[in-house]
Amino acid sequence: MKLLQYNTSVGLPELRQKLVKKMAWHDKIKTDNDHVMLTQGAQQGIDLTARLMLNKDDGLVVEGPTYIGALAAFQAYEPTFYEIPIKEDGMDVNFLEDTLKTHAVKMIYTVPDFQNPTGAVMSLEKRRQIIELANKYNVVILEDGTYRDLRYSGQNLPTIKSLDSEGRVIYVSSFSKILAPGLRLGWLTAEDKLFKALIGLKSGADIESSNLTMSIVNTYLDDNSLENHIALICNCYRQKKDAMLSAMRKNMPSIAQFTNPQGGFFIWLTMPKNFNMDKFVNQQQLSKSGVLIT
């Protein structure tokens, strides 16, 4: 059967074409079939980009805190990490510029929409500033848009990739959060030079993503509206977020502060500086195990 045969390193053409259209209407990213690659989740896109960009001791900017899966992928290539504090409206751009001025940095990794784990959304002004800084200091940006579709209120902001004027942004995303994690299917897009190099690495990593899985997702999208499906799951997740916030307001002490994110999976809890969070977490774990805490 055709479904059980090889495909290509970039993936099923019909599904890539659907992603071209999806990125155009939802993410304002202009690309084409020849610059979209299907991957084993966004995680493989992160790893392939790290493999392409990073050698030992190369400078890598990450948000502090950030997605631990990305850190695990990066760590394999032994870069020098530069952590940029994250604020309510995204990365501290002044701190970022100071870092780029004083250190040799090859790549910036950012999750601008509903950031993992803070839930922060980068402002439009900061997105533009980061592009300007990347152009000025000749840095590649890896933009992780995995949570971008999960907006429950407010207006979508342009992706950093859509503001890219010099072809230095690699954009990765995934079906994990909008269809099913077990599919292990994501995608990336980049401009010609970077994209061709990433194809070579994909070929060496696993040859190609599963033709069967790609065909299943493609058939599902032939028969269903992705836009309507995303609206449905956003409504479901919104209700879960509201239930979580209601429980936190009812049960958390007054010293606790927490966010009410406009989307994504993360509510960020902040306690006073003198609060011993390690002790608190350990007490909760003992309590759940049946040990009485006094």
mmCIF file of C-alpha atoms in Angstrom:
data_model
loop_
_atom_site.group_PDB
_atom_site.id
_atom_site.type_symbol
_atom_site.label_atom_id
_atom_site.label_comp_id
_atom_site.label_asym_id
_atom_site.label_seq_id
_atom_site.Cartn_x
_atom_site.Cartn_y
_atom_site.Cartn_z
ATOM 1 C CA MET A 1 0.000 0.000 0.000
ATOM 2 C CA LYS A 2 1.126 3.528 -0.798
ATOM 3 C CA LEU A 3 0.617 4.649 2.825
ATOM 4 C CA LEU A 4 3.224 2.151 4.010
ATOM 5 C CA GLN A 5 5.901 3.249 1.558
ATOM 6 C CA TYR A 6 8.595 5.914 1.833
ATOM 7 C CA ASN A 7 7.754 9.558 1.212
ATOM 8 C CA THR A 8 10.368 12.354 1.192
ATOM 9 C CA SER A 9 12.460 14.087 3.840
ATOM 10 C CA VAL A 10 10.283 17.197 3.699
ATOM 11 C CA GLY A 11 7.045 15.224 3.972
ATOM 12 C CA LEU A 12 3.680 14.738 2.272
ATOM 13 C CA PRO A 13 3.143 17.535 -0.301
ATOM 14 C CA GLU A 14 -0.626 17.786 0.264
ATOM 15 C CA LEU A 15 -0.197 18.294 4.002
ATOM 16 C CA ARG A 16 2.615 20.798 3.529
ATOM 17 C CA GLN A 17 0.333 22.795 1.218
ATOM 18 C CA LYS A 18 -2.340 22.880 3.930
ATOM 19 C CA LEU A 19 0.262 24.207 6.367
ATOM 20 C CA VAL A 20 1.285 26.902 3.886
ATOM 21 C CA LYS A 21 -2.330 28.096 3.843
ATOM 22 C CA LYS A 22 -2.691 27.739 7.621
ATOM 23 C CA MET A 23 0.413 29.809 8.312
ATOM 24 C CA ALA A 24 -0.766 32.441 5.826
ATOM 25 C CA TRP A 25 -4.192 33.023 7.418
ATOM 26 C CA HIS A 26 -3.331 32.440 11.060
ATOM 27 C CA ASP A 27 0.327 33.380 11.424
ATOM 28 C CA LYS A 28 0.833 35.866 8.568
ATOM 29 C CA ILE A 29 3.830 33.832 7.398
ATOM 30 C CA LYS A 30 4.416 33.860 3.659
ATOM 31 C CA THR A 31 6.035 30.632 2.547
ATOM 32 C CA ASP A 32 5.547 27.823 0.033
ATOM 33 C CA ASN A 33 5.677 24.039 -0.270
ATOM 34 C CA ASP A 34 9.391 24.107 -0.980
ATOM 35 C CA HIS A 35 10.135 25.704 2.396
ATOM 36 C CA VAL A 36 7.968 23.636 4.755
ATOM 37 C CA MET A 37 9.209 20.437 6.377
ATOM 38 C CA LEU A 38 7.216 17.974 8.457
ATOM 39 C CA THR A 39 9.041 16.825 11.596
ATOM 40 C CA GLN A 40 8.671 14.482 14.562
ATOM 41 C CA GLY A 41 6.890 17.118 16.599
ATOM 42 C CA ALA A 42 8.245 20.616 17.131
ATOM 43 C CA GLN A 43 10.895 18.967 19.308
ATOM 44 C CA GLN A 44 12.684 17.573 16.276
ATOM 45 C CA GLY A 45 12.583 20.990 14.635
ATOM 46 C CA ILE A 46 14.264 22.417 17.727
ATOM 47 C CA ASP A 47 16.897 19.682 17.724
ATOM 48 C CA LEU A 48 17.637 19.975 13.997
ATOM 49 C CA THR A 49 18.049 23.735 14.333
ATOM 50 C CA ALA A 50 20.375 23.298 17.300
ATOM 51 C CA ARG A 51 22.396 20.716 15.376
ATOM 52 C CA LEU A 52 22.698 23.136 12.461
ATOM 53 C CA MET A 53 23.545 26.245 14.446
ATOM 54 C CA LEU A 54 25.436 25.234 17.568
ATOM 55 C CA ASN A 55 28.927 23.974 18.225
ATOM 56 C CA LYS A 56 30.567 23.662 21.619
ATOM 57 C CA ASP A 57 30.737 26.998 23.489
ATOM 58 C CA ASP A 58 28.702 28.882 20.886
ATOM 59 C CA GLY A 59 26.516 31.597 22.408
ATOM 60 C CA LEU A 60 22.806 30.753 22.758
ATOM 61 C CA VAL A 61 20.194 33.126 24.175
ATOM 62 C CA VAL A 62 17.200 31.576 25.957
ATOM 63 C CA GLU A 63 14.398 33.038 28.033
ATOM 64 C CA GLY A 64 14.573 32.580 31.771
ATOM 65 C CA PRO A 65 12.735 30.376 32.499
ATOM 66 C CA THR A 66 12.009 28.430 29.318
ATOM 67 C CA TYR A 67 10.833 25.084 27.910
ATOM 68 C CA ILE A 68 12.938 22.317 29.490
ATOM 69 C CA GLY A 69 12.657 20.094 26.402
ATOM 70 C CA ALA A 70 14.402 22.747 24.334
ATOM 71 C CA LEU A 71 17.137 23.074 26.955
ATOM 72 C CA ALA A 72 17.655 19.300 26.822
ATOM 73 C CA ALA A 73 18.016 19.441 23.039
ATOM 74 C CA PHE A 74 20.428 22.373 23.190
ATOM 75 C CA GLN A 75 22.547 20.881 25.968
ATOM 76 C CA ALA A 76 23.615 18.016 23.708
ATOM 77 C CA TYR A 77 25.615 20.531 21.628
ATOM 78 C CA GLU A 78 27.272 22.158 24.667
ATOM 79 C CA PRO A 79 26.605 25.826 23.932
ATOM 80 C CA THR A 80 27.210 28.729 26.289
ATOM 81 C CA PHE A 81 23.776 29.733 27.590
ATOM 82 C CA TYR A 82 22.804 33.367 28.122
ATOM 83 C CA GLU A 83 19.542 33.640 30.042
ATOM 84 C CA ILE A 84 17.359 36.700 29.431
ATOM 85 C CA PRO A 85 14.741 37.533 32.089
ATOM 86 C CA ILE A 86 11.164 37.320 30.877
ATOM 87 C CA LYS A 87 8.558 39.919 31.787
ATOM 88 C CA GLU A 88 4.796 40.023 31.390
ATOM 89 C CA ASP A 89 5.232 41.276 27.808
ATOM 90 C CA GLY A 90 8.045 38.910 26.901
ATOM 91 C CA MET A 91 11.822 38.911 26.903
ATOM 92 C CA ASP A 92 13.643 41.857 28.510
ATOM 93 C CA VAL A 93 14.872 43.484 25.302
ATOM 94 C CA ASN A 94 17.300 45.873 27.031
ATOM 95 C CA PHE A 95 18.947 42.933 28.785
ATOM 96 C CA LEU A 96 19.022 41.097 25.447
ATOM 97 C CA GLU A 97 20.776 43.969 23.678
ATOM 98 C CA ASP A 98 23.363 44.234 26.450
ATOM 99 C CA THR A 99 24.013 40.500 26.052
ATOM 100 C CA LEU A 100 24.381 40.735 22.274
ATOM 101 C CA LYS A 101 26.770 43.669 22.659
ATOM 102 C CA THR A 102 29.075 41.875 25.068
ATOM 103 C CA HIS A 103 28.926 38.236 23.937
ATOM 104 C CA ALA A 104 29.174 36.354 20.653
ATOM 105 C CA VAL A 105 25.687 34.888 20.188
ATOM 106 C CA LYS A 106 24.697 32.636 17.279
ATOM 107 C CA MET A 107 21.043 31.995 18.070
ATOM 108 C CA ILE A 108 18.069 33.236 20.089
ATOM 109 C CA TYR A 109 15.391 30.746 21.160
ATOM 110 C CA THR A 110 12.015 32.232 22.067
ATOM 111 C CA VAL A 111 8.427 31.134 22.707
ATOM 112 C CA PRO A 112 6.641 34.449 22.099
ATOM 113 C CA ASP A 113 3.043 33.234 22.419
ATOM 114 C CA PHE A 114 1.849 31.829 25.782
ATOM 115 C CA GLN A 115 5.403 31.064 26.755
ATOM 116 C CA ASN A 116 6.337 27.792 28.424
ATOM 117 C CA PRO A 117 6.252 27.976 31.449
ATOM 118 C CA THR A 118 5.221 31.574 32.265
ATOM 119 C CA GLY A 119 2.319 31.979 29.819
ATOM 120 C CA ALA A 120 3.690 35.405 28.805
ATOM 121 C CA VAL A 121 2.889 36.910 25.407
ATOM 122 C CA MET A 122 5.577 39.016 23.759
ATOM 123 C CA SER A 123 4.353 42.477 22.740
ATOM 124 C CA LEU A 124 4.380 43.549 19.105
ATOM 125 C CA GLU A 125 6.951 46.231 19.915
ATOM 126 C CA LYS A 126 9.321 43.657 21.383
ATOM 127 C CA ARG A 127 8.864 41.327 18.417
ATOM 128 C CA ARG A 128 9.975 44.124 16.141
ATOM 129 C CA GLN A 129 12.875 45.035 18.416
ATOM 130 C CA ILE A 130 14.121 41.445 18.513
ATOM 131 C CA ILE A 131 14.121 41.283 14.714
ATOM 132 C CA GLU A 132 16.077 44.556 14.593
ATOM 133 C CA LEU A 133 18.616 43.255 17.107
ATOM 134 C CA ALA A 134 19.003 39.948 15.266
ATOM 135 C CA ASN A 135 19.644 41.838 12.032
ATOM 136 C CA LYS A 136 22.103 44.191 13.732
ATOM 137 C CA TYR A 137 24.123 41.455 15.465
ATOM 138 C CA ASN A 138 23.725 38.764 12.763
ATOM 139 C CA VAL A 139 21.862 36.257 14.931
ATOM 140 C CA VAL A 140 19.437 33.494 13.904
ATOM 141 C CA ILE A 141 16.109 33.324 15.766
ATOM 142 C CA LEU A 142 14.375 30.030 16.522
ATOM 143 C CA GLU A 143 10.698 30.875 17.091
ATOM 144 C CA ASP A 144 8.646 28.177 18.823
ATOM 145 C CA GLY A 145 4.965 28.683 17.964
ATOM 146 C CA THR A 146 3.684 25.472 19.554
ATOM 147 C CA TYR A 147 1.088 27.195 21.777
ATOM 148 C CA ARG A 148 0.146 29.991 19.409
ATOM 149 C CA ASP A 149 -3.173 28.482 18.261
ATOM 150 C CA LEU A 150 -4.483 28.187 21.808
ATOM 151 C CA ARG A 151 -5.749 31.751 22.307
ATOM 152 C CA TYR A 152 -8.848 32.096 24.484
ATOM 153 C CA SER A 153 -9.228 35.889 24.500
ATOM 154 C CA GLY A 154 -7.608 38.950 22.954
ATOM 155 C CA GLN A 155 -6.134 39.368 19.488
ATOM 156 C CA ASN A 156 -3.403 37.374 17.771
ATOM 157 C CA LEU A 157 -0.116 39.192 17.293
ATOM 158 C CA PRO A 158 2.083 38.685 14.217
ATOM 159 C CA THR A 159 4.653 35.935 14.481
ATOM 160 C CA ILE A 160 8.271 37.035 14.654
ATOM 161 C CA LYS A 161 8.752 35.063 11.446
ATOM 162 C CA SER A 162 6.187 37.251 9.655
ATOM 163 C CA LEU A 163 8.320 40.304 10.545
ATOM 164 C CA ASP A 164 11.536 38.677 9.314
ATOM 165 C CA SER A 165 13.195 40.896 6.705
ATOM 166 C CA GLU A 166 16.484 39.032 6.238
ATOM 167 C CA GLY A 167 15.538 35.334 6.339
ATOM 168 C CA ARG A 168 17.054 34.690 9.768
ATOM 169 C CA VAL A 169 13.977 33.263 11.586
ATOM 170 C CA ILE A 170 13.298 29.520 11.732
ATOM 171 C CA TYR A 171 9.694 28.881 12.785
ATOM 172 C CA VAL A 172 8.606 25.586 14.366
ATOM 173 C CA SER A 173 5.172 24.400 15.469
ATOM 174 C CA SER A 174 3.262 21.203 16.103
ATOM 175 C CA PHE A 175 0.023 19.258 15.805
ATOM 176 C CA SER A 176 0.613 18.004 19.365
ATOM 177 C CA LYS A 177 -1.409 20.756 21.038
ATOM 178 C CA ILE A 178 -4.153 21.072 18.408
ATOM 179 C CA LEU A 179 -4.745 17.431 17.385
ATOM 180 C CA ALA A 180 -2.894 14.850 19.491
ATOM 181 C CA PRO A 181 0.567 14.605 21.092
ATOM 182 C CA GLY A 182 0.900 10.935 20.154
ATOM 183 C CA LEU A 183 0.945 11.805 16.460
ATOM 184 C CA ARG A 184 4.490 13.170 16.962
ATOM 185 C CA LEU A 185 4.015 15.435 13.978
ATOM 186 C CA GLY A 186 5.195 19.016 13.699
ATOM 187 C CA TRP A 187 6.612 21.320 11.075
ATOM 188 C CA LEU A 188 9.140 24.033 10.415
ATOM 189 C CA THR A 189 9.669 26.713 7.832
ATOM 190 C CA ALA A 190 12.753 28.752 7.009
ATOM 191 C CA GLU A 191 14.294 30.654 4.150
ATOM 192 C CA ASP A 192 16.216 28.863 1.409
ATOM 193 C CA LYS A 193 19.770 28.584 2.768
ATOM 194 C CA LEU A 194 18.778 27.521 6.268
ATOM 195 C CA PHE A 195 16.014 25.267 4.978
ATOM 196 C CA LYS A 196 18.282 23.318 2.618
ATOM 197 C CA ALA A 197 20.728 22.692 5.439
ATOM 198 C CA LEU A 198 17.907 21.480 7.692
ATOM 199 C CA ILE A 199 16.705 19.046 5.007
ATOM 200 C CA GLY A 200 20.136 17.434 4.987
ATOM 201 C CA LEU A 201 20.064 17.024 8.764
ATOM 202 C CA LYS A 202 16.530 15.603 8.684
ATOM 203 C CA SER A 203 17.625 13.033 6.106
ATOM 204 C CA GLY A 204 20.443 11.920 8.363
ATOM 205 C CA ALA A 205 18.333 11.910 11.522
ATOM 206 C CA ASP A 206 15.409 9.664 10.506
ATOM 207 C CA ILE A 207 15.105 9.940 6.696
ATOM 208 C CA GLU A 208 11.493 11.151 6.946
ATOM 209 C CA SER A 209 8.443 11.438 9.161
ATOM 210 C CA SER A 210 5.912 8.608 9.077
ATOM 211 C CA ASN A 211 4.058 8.562 5.761
ATOM 212 C CA LEU A 212 1.151 6.817 7.485
ATOM 213 C CA THR A 213 0.835 9.488 10.182
ATOM 214 C CA MET A 214 1.156 12.329 7.682
ATOM 215 C CA SER A 215 -1.565 10.751 5.530
ATOM 216 C CA ILE A 216 -3.892 10.289 8.513
ATOM 217 C CA VAL A 217 -3.569 13.963 9.479
ATOM 218 C CA ASN A 218 -3.959 15.054 5.856
ATOM 219 C CA THR A 219 -7.145 13.011 5.458
ATOM 220 C CA TYR A 220 -8.539 14.417 8.698
ATOM 221 C CA LEU A 221 -7.925 17.954 7.434
ATOM 222 C CA ASP A 222 -9.527 17.088 4.081
ATOM 223 C CA ASP A 223 -12.731 16.171 5.905
ATOM 224 C CA ASN A 224 -12.674 18.736 8.733
ATOM 225 C CA SER A 225 -12.052 22.444 9.221
ATOM 226 C CA LEU A 226 -8.875 22.994 11.226
ATOM 227 C CA GLU A 227 -10.062 26.496 12.093
ATOM 228 C CA ASN A 228 -13.341 25.160 13.525
ATOM 229 C CA HIS A 229 -11.514 22.410 15.396
ATOM 230 C CA ILE A 230 -9.130 24.909 16.995
ATOM 231 C CA ALA A 231 -12.101 27.071 18.043
ATOM 232 C CA LEU A 232 -13.692 24.004 19.662
ATOM 233 C CA ILE A 233 -10.637 22.991 21.679
ATOM 234 C CA CYS A 234 -9.961 26.600 22.679
ATOM 235 C CA ASN A 235 -13.447 26.750 24.180
ATOM 236 C CA CYS A 236 -12.735 23.536 26.092
ATOM 237 C CA TYR A 237 -9.363 24.729 27.364
ATOM 238 C CA ARG A 238 -10.833 28.117 28.308
ATOM 239 C CA GLN A 239 -13.324 26.378 30.579
ATOM 240 C CA LYS A 240 -10.537 24.338 32.182
ATOM 241 C CA LYS A 241 -8.434 27.455 32.724
ATOM 242 C CA ASP A 242 -11.364 29.268 34.324
ATOM 243 C CA ALA A 243 -12.029 26.287 36.601
ATOM 244 C CA MET A 244 -8.374 26.205 37.651
ATOM 245 C CA LEU A 245 -8.315 29.940 38.392
ATOM 246 C CA SER A 246 -11.551 29.682 40.369
ATOM 247 C CA ALA A 247 -10.057 26.909 42.510
ATOM 248 C CA MET A 248 -6.839 28.868 43.010
ATOM 249 C CA ARG A 249 -8.707 32.005 44.079
ATOM 250 C CA LYS A 250 -10.695 29.930 46.561
ATOM 251 C CA ASN A 251 -7.840 27.865 48.009
ATOM 252 C CA MET A 252 -4.566 29.751 47.609
ATOM 253 C CA PRO A 253 -3.345 32.028 50.432
ATOM 254 C CA SER A 254 -3.506 35.790 49.977
ATOM 255 C CA ILE A 255 0.280 35.998 49.577
ATOM 256 C CA ALA A 256 0.051 34.029 46.317
ATOM 257 C CA GLN A 257 -0.073 35.940 43.052
ATOM 258 C CA PHE A 258 -0.908 34.247 39.767
ATOM 259 C CA THR A 259 -1.597 35.184 36.174
ATOM 260 C CA ASN A 260 -4.776 34.929 34.127
ATOM 261 C CA PRO A 261 -3.326 34.057 30.703
ATOM 262 C CA GLN A 262 -5.127 34.778 27.445
ATOM 263 C CA GLY A 263 -4.230 31.333 26.143
ATOM 264 C CA GLY A 264 -1.880 28.380 26.297
ATOM 265 C CA PHE A 265 -1.402 25.837 29.074
ATOM 266 C CA PHE A 266 0.379 27.813 31.801
ATOM 267 C CA ILE A 267 -0.632 29.830 34.842
ATOM 268 C CA TRP A 268 2.401 31.414 36.540
ATOM 269 C CA LEU A 269 2.335 31.432 40.345
ATOM 270 C CA THR A 270 4.525 33.866 42.312
ATOM 271 C CA MET A 271 5.173 33.776 46.048
ATOM 272 C CA PRO A 272 7.012 36.378 48.208
ATOM 273 C CA LYS A 273 10.815 36.359 48.000
ATOM 274 C CA ASN A 274 11.208 34.954 51.523
ATOM 275 C CA PHE A 275 8.844 32.046 50.840
ATOM 276 C CA ASN A 276 10.552 28.619 50.844
ATOM 277 C CA MET A 277 9.048 26.980 47.777
ATOM 278 C CA ASP A 278 11.205 23.838 48.025
ATOM 279 C CA LYS A 279 9.928 23.202 51.550
ATOM 280 C CA PHE A 280 6.338 23.842 50.463
ATOM 281 C CA VAL A 281 6.562 21.416 47.512
ATOM 282 C CA ASN A 282 8.165 18.734 49.678
ATOM 283 C CA GLN A 283 5.401 19.134 52.256
ATOM 284 C CA GLN A 284 2.748 18.725 49.589
ATOM 285 C CA GLN A 285 4.411 15.569 48.298
ATOM 286 C CA LEU A 286 4.565 14.097 51.811
ATOM 287 C CA SER A 287 0.955 15.034 52.441
ATOM 288 C CA LYS A 288 -0.171 13.254 49.275
ATOM 289 C CA SER A 289 1.778 10.154 50.324
ATOM 290 C CA GLY A 290 -0.209 9.971 53.563
ATOM 291 C CA VAL A 291 2.380 11.475 55.893
ATOM 292 C CA LEU A 292 0.821 13.962 58.343
ATOM 293 C CA ILE A 293 2.343 17.454 58.145
ATOM 294 C CA THR A 294 2.335 19.407 61.434
#
